[in-house]
PDB file of C-alpha atoms in Angstrom:
ATOM      1  CA  MET J   1       0.000   0.000   0.000  1.00  0.00           C
ATOM      2  CA  THR J   2       1.357   3.405  -0.914  1.00  0.00           C
ATOM      3  CA  ALA J   3       0.363   6.782   0.435  1.00  0.00           C
ATOM      4  CA  PHE J   4      -0.141   8.401  -2.945  1.00  0.00           C
ATOM      5  CA  THR J   5      -3.201  10.524  -3.527  1.00  0.00           C
ATOM      6  CA  GLN J   6      -4.766   9.869  -6.870  1.00  0.00           C
ATOM      7  CA  GLY J   7      -5.195  12.876  -9.122  1.00  0.00           C
ATOM      8  CA  PRO J   8      -4.432  14.193 -12.590  1.00  0.00           C
ATOM      9  CA  THR J   9      -1.687  16.505 -11.297  1.00  0.00           C
ATOM     10  CA  ASP J  10       0.147  13.801  -9.371  1.00  0.00           C
ATOM     11  CA  PRO J  11       3.272  12.976 -11.409  1.00  0.00           C
ATOM     12  CA  THR J  12       3.836   9.645  -9.698  1.00  0.00           C
ATOM     13  CA  VAL J  13       0.603   7.789 -10.362  1.00  0.00           C
ATOM     14  CA  GLN J  14       0.350   7.991 -14.132  1.00  0.00           C
ATOM     15  CA  PRO J  15       0.580   4.501 -15.604  1.00  0.00           C
ATOM     16  CA  VAL J  16       3.743   3.708 -17.495  1.00  0.00           C
ATOM     17  CA  PRO J  17       3.015   2.543 -21.080  1.00  0.00           C
ATOM     18  CA  ALA J  18       3.916  -1.075 -21.761  1.00  0.00           C
ATOM     19  CA  SER J  19       6.247  -0.011 -24.559  1.00  0.00           C
ATOM     20  CA  VAL J  20       8.230   2.131 -22.134  1.00  0.00           C
ATOM     21  CA  VAL J  21       8.401  -0.697 -19.607  1.00  0.00           C
ATOM     22  CA  GLU J  22       9.709  -3.008 -22.323  1.00  0.00           C
ATOM     23  CA  ARG J  23      12.412  -0.534 -23.309  1.00  0.00           C
ATOM     24  CA  VAL J  24      13.462  -0.044 -19.689  1.00  0.00           C
ATOM     25  CA  ASP J  25      13.631  -3.791 -19.146  1.00  0.00           C
ATOM     26  CA  ALA J  26      15.701  -4.159 -22.309  1.00  0.00           C
ATOM     27  CA  ALA J  27      18.070  -1.433 -21.154  1.00  0.00           C
ATOM     28  CA  ASP J  28      18.361  -3.113 -17.777  1.00  0.00           C
ATOM     29  CA  THR J  29      19.173  -6.562 -19.172  1.00  0.00           C
ATOM     30  CA  THR J  30      21.543  -5.402 -21.883  1.00  0.00           C
ATOM     31  CA  LEU J  31      23.246  -2.891 -19.563  1.00  0.00           C
ATOM     32  CA  GLN J  32      23.117  -0.011 -21.993  1.00  0.00           C
ATOM     33  CA  ASN J  33      25.326   2.135 -19.807  1.00  0.00           C
ATOM     34  CA  PRO J  34      23.216   2.226 -16.627  1.00  0.00           C
ATOM     35  CA  GLN J  35      24.786   4.148 -13.762  1.00  0.00           C
ATOM     36  CA  ARG J  36      24.773   3.292 -10.072  1.00  0.00           C
ATOM     37  CA  ALA J  37      23.137   5.862  -7.837  1.00  0.00           C
ATOM     38  CA  VAL J  38      22.616   6.061  -4.084  1.00  0.00           C
ATOM     39  CA  ILE J  39      19.458   7.664  -2.682  1.00  0.00           C
ATOM     40  CA  ALA J  40      18.879   8.596   0.966  1.00  0.00           C
ATOM     41  CA  LEU J  41      15.327   8.516   2.340  1.00  0.00           C
ATOM     42  CA  GLY J  42      14.016  10.108   5.514  1.00  0.00           C
ATOM     43  CA  SER J  43      10.642  10.725   7.169  1.00  0.00           C
ATOM     44  CA  ASN J  44       9.560  12.088  10.550  1.00  0.00           C
ATOM     45  CA  LEU J  45       5.888  12.874   9.948  1.00  0.00           C
ATOM     46  CA  GLY J  46       2.902  10.588   9.433  1.00  0.00           C
ATOM     47  CA  ASN J  47       3.412   6.854   8.927  1.00  0.00           C
ATOM     48  CA  ARG J  48       7.181   7.034   8.578  1.00  0.00           C
ATOM     49  CA  LEU J  49       7.743   3.441   7.476  1.00  0.00           C
ATOM     50  CA  GLU J  50       4.919   3.602   4.931  1.00  0.00           C
ATOM     51  CA  ASN J  51       6.343   6.850   3.565  1.00  0.00           C
ATOM     52  CA  LEU J  52       9.752   5.238   3.029  1.00  0.00           C
ATOM     53  CA  GLN J  53       8.235   2.161   1.399  1.00  0.00           C
ATOM     54  CA  GLY J  54       6.154   4.366  -0.874  1.00  0.00           C
ATOM     55  CA  ALA J  55       9.305   6.157  -1.990  1.00  0.00           C
ATOM     56  CA  VAL J  56      11.064   2.854  -2.747  1.00  0.00           C
ATOM     57  CA  ASP J  57       8.069   1.694  -4.791  1.00  0.00           C
ATOM     58  CA  ALA J  58       7.826   5.010  -6.646  1.00  0.00           C
ATOM     59  CA  LEU J  59      11.503   4.897  -7.575  1.00  0.00           C
ATOM     60  CA  GLU J  60      11.096   1.357  -8.891  1.00  0.00           C
ATOM     61  CA  ASP J  61       8.080   2.490 -10.938  1.00  0.00           C
ATOM     62  CA  THR J  62      10.201   5.140 -12.688  1.00  0.00           C
ATOM     63  CA  PRO J  63      11.128   4.363 -16.305  1.00  0.00           C
ATOM     64  CA  GLY J  64      14.897   4.026 -16.513  1.00  0.00           C
ATOM     65  CA  VAL J  65      15.317   3.073 -12.841  1.00  0.00           C
ATOM     66  CA  ARG J  66      15.792  -0.308 -11.187  1.00  0.00           C
ATOM     67  CA  VAL J  67      16.094  -0.589  -7.406  1.00  0.00           C
ATOM     68  CA  LYS J  68      18.901  -3.026  -6.610  1.00  0.00           C
ATOM     69  CA  ALA J  69      19.183  -2.849  -2.818  1.00  0.00           C
ATOM     70  CA  VAL J  70      17.298  -1.378   0.141  1.00  0.00           C
ATOM     71  CA  SER J  71      19.015  -0.843   3.475  1.00  0.00           C
ATOM     72  CA  PRO J  72      17.777  -1.628   6.974  1.00  0.00           C
ATOM     73  CA  VAL J  73      15.751   1.111   8.669  1.00  0.00           C
ATOM     74  CA  TYR J  74      17.394   3.385  11.219  1.00  0.00           C
ATOM     75  CA  GLU J  75      15.752   5.692  13.745  1.00  0.00           C
ATOM     76  CA  THR J  76      17.691   8.907  14.121  1.00  0.00           C
ATOM     77  CA  GLU J  77      17.590  12.211  15.915  1.00  0.00           C
ATOM     78  CA  PRO J  78      16.613  15.214  13.771  1.00  0.00           C
ATOM     79  CA  TRP J  79      19.565  17.081  12.308  1.00  0.00           C
ATOM     80  CA  GLY J  80      20.274  20.733  13.080  1.00  0.00           C
ATOM     81  CA  VAL J  81      17.466  21.363  15.587  1.00  0.00           C
ATOM     82  CA  ASP J  82      17.035  21.398  19.358  1.00  0.00           C
ATOM     83  CA  PRO J  83      16.650  17.923  20.939  1.00  0.00           C
ATOM     84  CA  GLY J  84      13.011  16.993  21.422  1.00  0.00           C
ATOM     85  CA  SER J  85      11.706  19.758  19.160  1.00  0.00           C
ATOM     86  CA  GLN J  86      10.761  17.318  16.367  1.00  0.00           C
ATOM     87  CA  PRO J  87       9.799  13.648  16.091  1.00  0.00           C
ATOM     88  CA  SER J  88      12.614  11.234  15.337  1.00  0.00           C
ATOM     89  CA  TYR J  89      13.333  10.198  11.764  1.00  0.00           C
ATOM     90  CA  PHE J  90      13.221   6.867  10.041  1.00  0.00           C
ATOM     91  CA  ASN J  91      16.079   6.735   7.541  1.00  0.00           C
ATOM     92  CA  ALA J  92      17.158   4.292   4.853  1.00  0.00           C
ATOM     93  CA  VAL J  93      19.321   4.153   1.732  1.00  0.00           C
ATOM     94  CA  VAL J  94      18.401   2.783  -1.696  1.00  0.00           C
ATOM     95  CA  VAL J  95      20.955   1.668  -4.286  1.00  0.00           C
ATOM     96  CA  LEU J  96      19.696   1.721  -7.844  1.00  0.00           C
ATOM     97  CA  LYS J  97      20.787   1.385 -11.440  1.00  0.00           C
ATOM     98  CA  THR J  98      19.526   4.057 -13.782  1.00  0.00           C
ATOM     99  CA  THR J  99      19.776   5.206 -17.371  1.00  0.00           C
ATOM    100  CA  LEU J 100      18.477   8.645 -16.347  1.00  0.00           C
ATOM    101  CA  PRO J 101      20.929  11.535 -16.150  1.00  0.00           C
ATOM    102  CA  PRO J 102      21.374  13.111 -12.701  1.00  0.00           C
ATOM    103  CA  SER J 103      19.091  16.061 -13.545  1.00  0.00           C
ATOM    104  CA  SER J 104      16.199  13.757 -14.471  1.00  0.00           C
ATOM    105  CA  LEU J 105      16.750  11.623 -11.388  1.00  0.00           C
ATOM    106  CA  LEU J 106      16.595  14.797  -9.274  1.00  0.00           C
ATOM    107  CA  GLU J 107      13.286  15.768 -10.915  1.00  0.00           C
ATOM    108  CA  ARG J 108      11.905  12.343 -10.069  1.00  0.00           C
ATOM    109  CA  ALA J 109      13.113  12.612  -6.464  1.00  0.00           C
ATOM    110  CA  HIS J 110      11.300  15.943  -6.103  1.00  0.00           C
ATOM    111  CA  ALA J 111       8.151  14.512  -7.697  1.00  0.00           C
ATOM    112  CA  VAL J 112       8.140  11.649  -5.209  1.00  0.00           C
ATOM    113  CA  GLU J 113       8.542  14.093  -2.318  1.00  0.00           C
ATOM    114  CA  GLU J 114       5.669  16.225  -3.613  1.00  0.00           C
ATOM    115  CA  ALA J 115       3.432  13.179  -3.908  1.00  0.00           C
ATOM    116  CA  PHE J 116       3.852  12.775  -0.150  1.00  0.00           C
ATOM    117  CA  HIS J 117       3.041  16.470   0.382  1.00  0.00           C
ATOM    118  CA  ARG J 118       6.570  17.511   1.237  1.00  0.00           C
ATOM    119  CA  VAL J 119       6.651  21.247   1.947  1.00  0.00           C
ATOM    120  CA  ARG J 120       9.950  23.133   1.699  1.00  0.00           C
ATOM    121  CA  ASP J 121       9.162  26.066   3.975  1.00  0.00           C
ATOM    122  CA  GLU J 122      11.711  25.580   6.741  1.00  0.00           C
ATOM    123  CA  ARG J 123      15.337  24.487   6.639  1.00  0.00           C
ATOM    124  CA  TRP J 124      15.820  21.439   8.871  1.00  0.00           C
ATOM    125  CA  GLY J 125      12.026  21.393   9.265  1.00  0.00           C
ATOM    126  CA  PRO J 126      10.029  18.193   9.770  1.00  0.00           C
ATOM    127  CA  ARG J 127       8.947  16.442   6.612  1.00  0.00           C
ATOM    128  CA  THR J 128       6.803  13.558   5.487  1.00  0.00           C
ATOM    129  CA  LEU J 129       9.477  12.484   3.024  1.00  0.00           C
ATOM    130  CA  ASP J 130      12.991  13.488   2.082  1.00  0.00           C
ATOM    131  CA  VAL J 131      14.539  11.968  -1.079  1.00  0.00           C
ATOM    132  CA  ASP J 132      18.178  12.974  -1.619  1.00  0.00           C
ATOM    133  CA  ILE J 133      20.654  11.866  -4.260  1.00  0.00           C
ATOM    134  CA  VAL J 134      23.778  11.015  -2.268  1.00  0.00           C
ATOM    135  CA  ALA J 135      25.975   9.850  -5.137  1.00  0.00           C
ATOM    136  CA  TYR J 136      25.694   9.197  -8.863  1.00  0.00           C
ATOM    137  CA  ALA J 137      28.393   6.909 -10.284  1.00  0.00           C
ATOM    138  CA  SER J 138      31.737   8.652  -9.664  1.00  0.00           C
ATOM    139  CA  VAL J 139      30.406  12.081 -10.646  1.00  0.00           C
ATOM    140  CA  VAL J 140      31.803  15.075  -8.756  1.00  0.00           C
ATOM    141  CA  SER J 141      29.960  18.305  -9.564  1.00  0.00           C
ATOM    142  CA  ASP J 142      29.460  21.661  -7.860  1.00  0.00           C
ATOM    143  CA  ASP J 143      26.330  22.468  -9.861  1.00  0.00           C
ATOM    144  CA  PRO J 144      24.147  24.480  -7.447  1.00  0.00           C
ATOM    145  CA  GLN J 145      21.032  22.628  -8.675  1.00  0.00           C
ATOM    146  CA  LEU J 146      22.531  19.251  -7.804  1.00  0.00           C
ATOM    147  CA  THR J 147      25.877  19.050  -6.031  1.00  0.00           C
ATOM    148  CA  LEU J 148      27.410  15.593  -6.351  1.00  0.00           C
ATOM    149  CA  PRO J 149      28.110  13.811  -4.186  1.00  0.00           C
ATOM    150  CA  HIS J 150      25.727  15.288  -1.603  1.00  0.00           C
ATOM    151  CA  PRO J 151      27.815  17.995   0.105  1.00  0.00           C
ATOM    152  CA  ARG J 152      26.992  16.854   3.652  1.00  0.00           C
ATOM    153  CA  ALA J 153      26.783  13.080   3.185  1.00  0.00           C
ATOM    154  CA  HIS J 154      30.253  12.535   4.662  1.00  0.00           C
ATOM    155  CA  GLU J 155      29.171  14.038   7.985  1.00  0.00           C
ATOM    156  CA  ARG J 156      25.805  12.296   8.349  1.00  0.00           C
ATOM    157  CA  ALA J 157      25.826   8.943  10.083  1.00  0.00           C
ATOM    158  CA  PHE J 158      22.149   8.474   9.216  1.00  0.00           C
ATOM    159  CA  VAL J 159      23.248   8.257   5.562  1.00  0.00           C
ATOM    160  CA  LEU J 160      26.553   6.452   5.991  1.00  0.00           C
ATOM    161  CA  ALA J 161      25.329   3.706   8.360  1.00  0.00           C
ATOM    162  CA  PRO J 162      22.534   2.325   6.140  1.00  0.00           C
ATOM    163  CA  TRP J 163      24.697   2.796   3.028  1.00  0.00           C
ATOM    164  CA  HIS J 164      27.473   0.765   4.626  1.00  0.00           C
ATOM    165  CA  ASP J 165      24.953  -1.965   5.477  1.00  0.00           C
ATOM    166  CA  VAL J 166      23.968  -2.491   1.830  1.00  0.00           C
ATOM    167  CA  ASP J 167      27.455  -1.902   0.376  1.00  0.00           C
ATOM    168  CA  PRO J 168      30.339  -2.350   2.849  1.00  0.00           C
ATOM    169  CA  GLU J 169      32.883  -1.547   0.111  1.00  0.00           C
ATOM    170  CA  ALA J 170      31.137   1.674  -0.979  1.00  0.00           C
ATOM    171  CA  GLN J 171      33.150   4.769  -1.777  1.00  0.00           C
ATOM    172  CA  LEU J 172      31.875   8.335  -1.472  1.00  0.00           C
ATOM    173  CA  PRO J 173      33.386  10.117  -4.501  1.00  0.00           C
ATOM    174  CA  GLY J 174      36.041  12.573  -3.423  1.00  0.00           C
ATOM    175  CA  ARG J 175      35.804  11.480   0.215  1.00  0.00           C
ATOM    176  CA  GLY J 176      36.907   7.857   0.322  1.00  0.00           C
ATOM    177  CA  PRO J 177      35.508   4.647   1.818  1.00  0.00           C
ATOM    178  CA  VAL J 178      32.131   4.944   3.525  1.00  0.00           C
ATOM    179  CA  ALA J 179      33.379   2.562   6.224  1.00  0.00           C
ATOM    180  CA  ASP J 180      36.188   4.982   7.144  1.00  0.00           C
ATOM    181  CA  LEU J 181      33.903   8.010   7.128  1.00  0.00           C
ATOM    182  CA  LEU J 182      31.399   6.232   9.358  1.00  0.00           C
ATOM    183  CA  GLY J 183      34.157   5.049  11.685  1.00  0.00           C
ATOM    184  CA  ALA J 184      35.347   8.619  12.137  1.00  0.00           C
ATOM    185  CA  LEU J 185      31.837   9.905  12.839  1.00  0.00           C
ATOM    186  CA  GLY J 186      30.523   7.141  15.075  1.00  0.00           C
ATOM    187  CA  ARG J 187      26.887   6.088  15.370  1.00  0.00           C
ATOM    188  CA  GLU J 188      25.602   8.298  18.172  1.00  0.00           C
ATOM    189  CA  GLY J 189      21.948   9.169  17.645  1.00  0.00           C
ATOM    190  CA  VAL J 190      21.553   6.556  14.902  1.00  0.00           C
ATOM    191  CA  ALA J 191      19.786   3.373  16.045  1.00  0.00           C
ATOM    192  CA  PRO J 192      19.020   0.340  13.858  1.00  0.00           C
ATOM    193  CA  ARG J 193      15.381  -0.774  13.934  1.00  0.00           C
ATOM    194  CA  ALA J 194      15.602  -4.520  13.480  1.00  0.00           C
ATOM    195  CA  ASP J 195      11.830  -4.753  13.984  1.00  0.00           C
ATOM    196  CA  LEU J 196      11.167  -2.777  10.799  1.00  0.00           C
ATOM    197  CA  GLU J 197      11.854  -3.720   7.189  1.00  0.00           C
ATOM    198  CA  LEU J 198      11.485  -2.174   3.776  1.00  0.00           C
ATOM    199  CA  ARG J 199      10.569  -4.505   0.927  1.00  0.00           C
ATOM    200  CA  LEU J 200      12.627  -4.679  -2.217  1.00  0.00           C
ATOM    201  CA  PRO J 201      10.200  -4.251  -5.136  1.00  0.00           C
ATOM    202  CA  GLU J 202       9.507  -7.486  -6.989  1.00  0.00           C
TER     203      GLU J 202
END
């Protein structure tokens, strides 16, 4: 079950034509230059687990995207705000293969957020869903629209811990091994939730 609201203006619920699905599947099986991307998910409003699962499903439903791995769920303290001033977050990381360029993947990430009524009116504010591109292949870019890798990923244990779980050998472009970055940061305020699980789309 996803939390999408049906409507003609919702960019995430339009059915994907069979011809497009066939082309995406062909691209996936023949590996026509798909790139590996890492997406961080977070939610601290509403049904947090359902929000994260809805984001995973929406990414998988995107033409040109195949979800390859979904991390365990972590419960984390909100970043950049006073303790106790917001609900805690559920966080996870998704690894995917995509034939979309970074700009198109960013548009899709924003569309998924908007489908869950994400409002960008307060920095560090609570949100139903946060979908961030952490890394895209080995791309390093200071484009203000999409800085790659994510400029603060190396200092966020709530990104590094779940990423390390799904890919212990992962490298953050320009920063080095995720394992080393996580070791330097520690895991304070980042707690694994073994009782919760996100499903990998079938």
